[in-house]
PDB file of C-alpha atoms in Angstrom:
ATOM      1  CA  ILE A   1      20.953   9.014  20.969  1.00  0.00           C
ATOM      2  CA  HIS A   2      20.053  11.908  23.239  1.00  0.00           C
ATOM      3  CA  PRO A   3      16.532  13.392  23.079  1.00  0.00           C
ATOM      4  CA  GLY A   4      16.345  16.722  21.313  1.00  0.00           C
ATOM      5  CA  ARG A   5      19.934  16.570  19.993  1.00  0.00           C
ATOM      6  CA  LEU A   6      20.491  16.733  16.264  1.00  0.00           C
ATOM      7  CA  VAL A   7      21.863  13.537  14.712  1.00  0.00           C
ATOM      8  CA  THR A   8      23.151  13.098  11.181  1.00  0.00           C
ATOM      9  CA  VAL A   9      23.078   9.878   9.186  1.00  0.00           C
ATOM     10  CA  GLU A  10      25.034   9.368   5.980  1.00  0.00           C
ATOM     11  CA  TRP A  11      24.104   6.881   3.264  1.00  0.00           C
ATOM     12  CA  THR A  12      25.907   5.853   0.099  1.00  0.00           C
ATOM     13  CA  PHE A  13      23.694   4.568  -2.704  1.00  0.00           C
ATOM     14  CA  THR A  14      24.778   2.637  -5.780  1.00  0.00           C
ATOM     15  CA  ASN A  15      22.635   3.028  -8.869  1.00  0.00           C
ATOM     16  CA  SER A  16      22.017  -0.643  -9.671  1.00  0.00           C
ATOM     17  CA  GLY A  17      19.126   0.103 -12.019  1.00  0.00           C
ATOM     18  CA  SER A  18      19.086   0.329 -15.800  1.00  0.00           C
ATOM     19  CA  THR A  19      18.780   4.129 -16.123  1.00  0.00           C
ATOM     20  CA  GLU A  20      20.751   7.008 -14.692  1.00  0.00           C
ATOM     21  CA  TRP A  21      19.424   9.011 -11.770  1.00  0.00           C
ATOM     22  CA  PRO A  22      18.800  12.630 -12.736  1.00  0.00           C
ATOM     23  CA  ALA A  23      20.484  15.673 -11.270  1.00  0.00           C
ATOM     24  CA  GLY A  24      18.421  16.840  -8.301  1.00  0.00           C
ATOM     25  CA  THR A  25      18.201  13.392  -6.694  1.00  0.00           C
ATOM     26  CA  ARG A  26      17.682  13.724  -2.917  1.00  0.00           C
ATOM     27  CA  LEU A  27      16.465  12.010   0.259  1.00  0.00           C
ATOM     28  CA  ARG A  28      12.875  12.544   1.371  1.00  0.00           C
ATOM     29  CA  PHE A  29      11.604  11.942   4.905  1.00  0.00           C
ATOM     30  CA  VAL A  30       8.674   9.498   4.666  1.00  0.00           C
ATOM     31  CA  LYS A  31       7.617   8.835   8.271  1.00  0.00           C
ATOM     32  CA  GLY A  32       8.739   8.092  11.808  1.00  0.00           C
ATOM     33  CA  LYS A  33       9.406   9.662  15.200  1.00  0.00           C
ATOM     34  CA  LEU A  34      13.011  10.512  14.324  1.00  0.00           C
ATOM     35  CA  CYS A  35      12.023  13.580  12.272  1.00  0.00           C
ATOM     36  CA  PRO A  36      14.176  16.106  10.465  1.00  0.00           C
ATOM     37  CA  PRO A  37      14.404  19.524  12.125  1.00  0.00           C
ATOM     38  CA  LEU A  38      12.095  22.297  10.987  1.00  0.00           C
ATOM     39  CA  GLY A  39      13.468  23.895   7.872  1.00  0.00           C
ATOM     40  CA  PHE A  40      15.549  20.851   6.875  1.00  0.00           C
ATOM     41  CA  VAL A  41      16.315  21.007   3.163  1.00  0.00           C
ATOM     42  CA  PRO A  42      17.813  17.858   1.661  1.00  0.00           C
ATOM     43  CA  THR A  43      20.928  18.203  -0.459  1.00  0.00           C
ATOM     44  CA  GLU A  44      20.289  17.539  -4.131  1.00  0.00           C
ATOM     45  CA  THR A  45      22.828  16.038  -6.499  1.00  0.00           C
ATOM     46  CA  GLN A  46      24.247  18.517  -8.984  1.00  0.00           C
ATOM     47  CA  VAL A  47      24.818  15.990 -11.778  1.00  0.00           C
ATOM     48  CA  SER A  48      23.153  12.768 -12.867  1.00  0.00           C
ATOM     49  CA  THR A  49      24.327   9.427 -11.445  1.00  0.00           C
ATOM     50  CA  VAL A  50      25.181   6.865 -14.117  1.00  0.00           C
ATOM     51  CA  VAL A  51      24.256   3.191 -13.794  1.00  0.00           C
ATOM     52  CA  GLY A  52      26.845   1.701 -11.428  1.00  0.00           C
ATOM     53  CA  GLY A  53      27.653   5.162 -10.053  1.00  0.00           C
ATOM     54  CA  ARG A  54      27.382   6.145  -6.394  1.00  0.00           C
ATOM     55  CA  ILE A  55      26.080   9.104  -4.451  1.00  0.00           C
ATOM     56  CA  THR A  56      26.535   9.885  -0.769  1.00  0.00           C
ATOM     57  CA  THR A  57      23.971  11.985   1.033  1.00  0.00           C
ATOM     58  CA  GLN A  58      23.097  12.954   4.593  1.00  0.00           C
ATOM     59  CA  ALA A  59      19.913  13.276   6.578  1.00  0.00           C
ATOM     60  CA  ALA A  60      19.482  15.221   9.808  1.00  0.00           C
ATOM     61  CA  ALA A  61      16.978  14.257  12.496  1.00  0.00           C
ATOM     62  CA  ILE A  62      16.040  15.119  16.064  1.00  0.00           C
ATOM     63  CA  PRO A  63      15.064  12.304  18.455  1.00  0.00           C
ATOM     64  CA  PRO A  64      11.808  12.778  20.354  1.00  0.00           C
ATOM     65  CA  ASN A  65      11.841  13.713  24.039  1.00  0.00           C
ATOM     66  CA  GLU A  66       9.945  10.562  25.069  1.00  0.00           C
ATOM     67  CA  PRO A  67      12.167   7.601  26.011  1.00  0.00           C
ATOM     68  CA  GLY A  68      11.976   4.433  23.957  1.00  0.00           C
ATOM     69  CA  PRO A  69      12.664   3.272  20.446  1.00  0.00           C
ATOM     70  CA  CYS A  70      12.291   5.637  17.530  1.00  0.00           C
ATOM     71  CA  GLU A  71      12.807   5.220  13.836  1.00  0.00           C
ATOM     72  CA  ALA A  72      12.772   7.167  10.613  1.00  0.00           C
ATOM     73  CA  HIS A  73      11.975   6.117   7.072  1.00  0.00           C
ATOM     74  CA  TRP A  74      13.620   7.957   4.205  1.00  0.00           C
ATOM     75  CA  GLN A  75      13.464   7.425   0.462  1.00  0.00           C
ATOM     76  CA  LEU A  76      15.769   8.376  -2.364  1.00  0.00           C
ATOM     77  CA  GLU A  77      13.791  10.346  -4.942  1.00  0.00           C
ATOM     78  CA  ALA A  78      14.239  12.311  -8.138  1.00  0.00           C
ATOM     79  CA  ALA A  79      13.704  16.067  -8.205  1.00  0.00           C
ATOM     80  CA  ASP A  80      10.153  15.487  -9.517  1.00  0.00           C
ATOM     81  CA  GLY A  81       9.355  13.274  -6.490  1.00  0.00           C
ATOM     82  CA  ALA A  82       9.567   9.939  -8.329  1.00  0.00           C
ATOM     83  CA  PRO A  83      10.959   7.259  -5.951  1.00  0.00           C
ATOM     84  CA  LEU A  84      14.379   5.817  -6.832  1.00  0.00           C
ATOM     85  CA  SER A  85      14.607   3.392  -3.898  1.00  0.00           C
ATOM     86  CA  PRO A  86      12.294   1.618  -1.506  1.00  0.00           C
ATOM     87  CA  PRO A  87      11.827   3.409   1.852  1.00  0.00           C
ATOM     88  CA  LEU A  88      14.867   2.944   4.096  1.00  0.00           C
TER      89      LEU A  88
END
């Protein structure tokens, strides 16, 4: 990863719970040095995700200019901010 260059990560989630995920489900940046760029707006699902269903979403981040390891923690959440996954 090159410092200051935008990187994109894609995740696919399977709803293995007992209730559907509502429309508006999205990724939220929790913490880390690998931060999303200013103005980053996560993509929200347009429809609910049934139990056993899958969604694929992307997150954008910019590595810091300092050399060394960096990480980012993201969490899948409902439109009201309720967590749907543990932090990734």
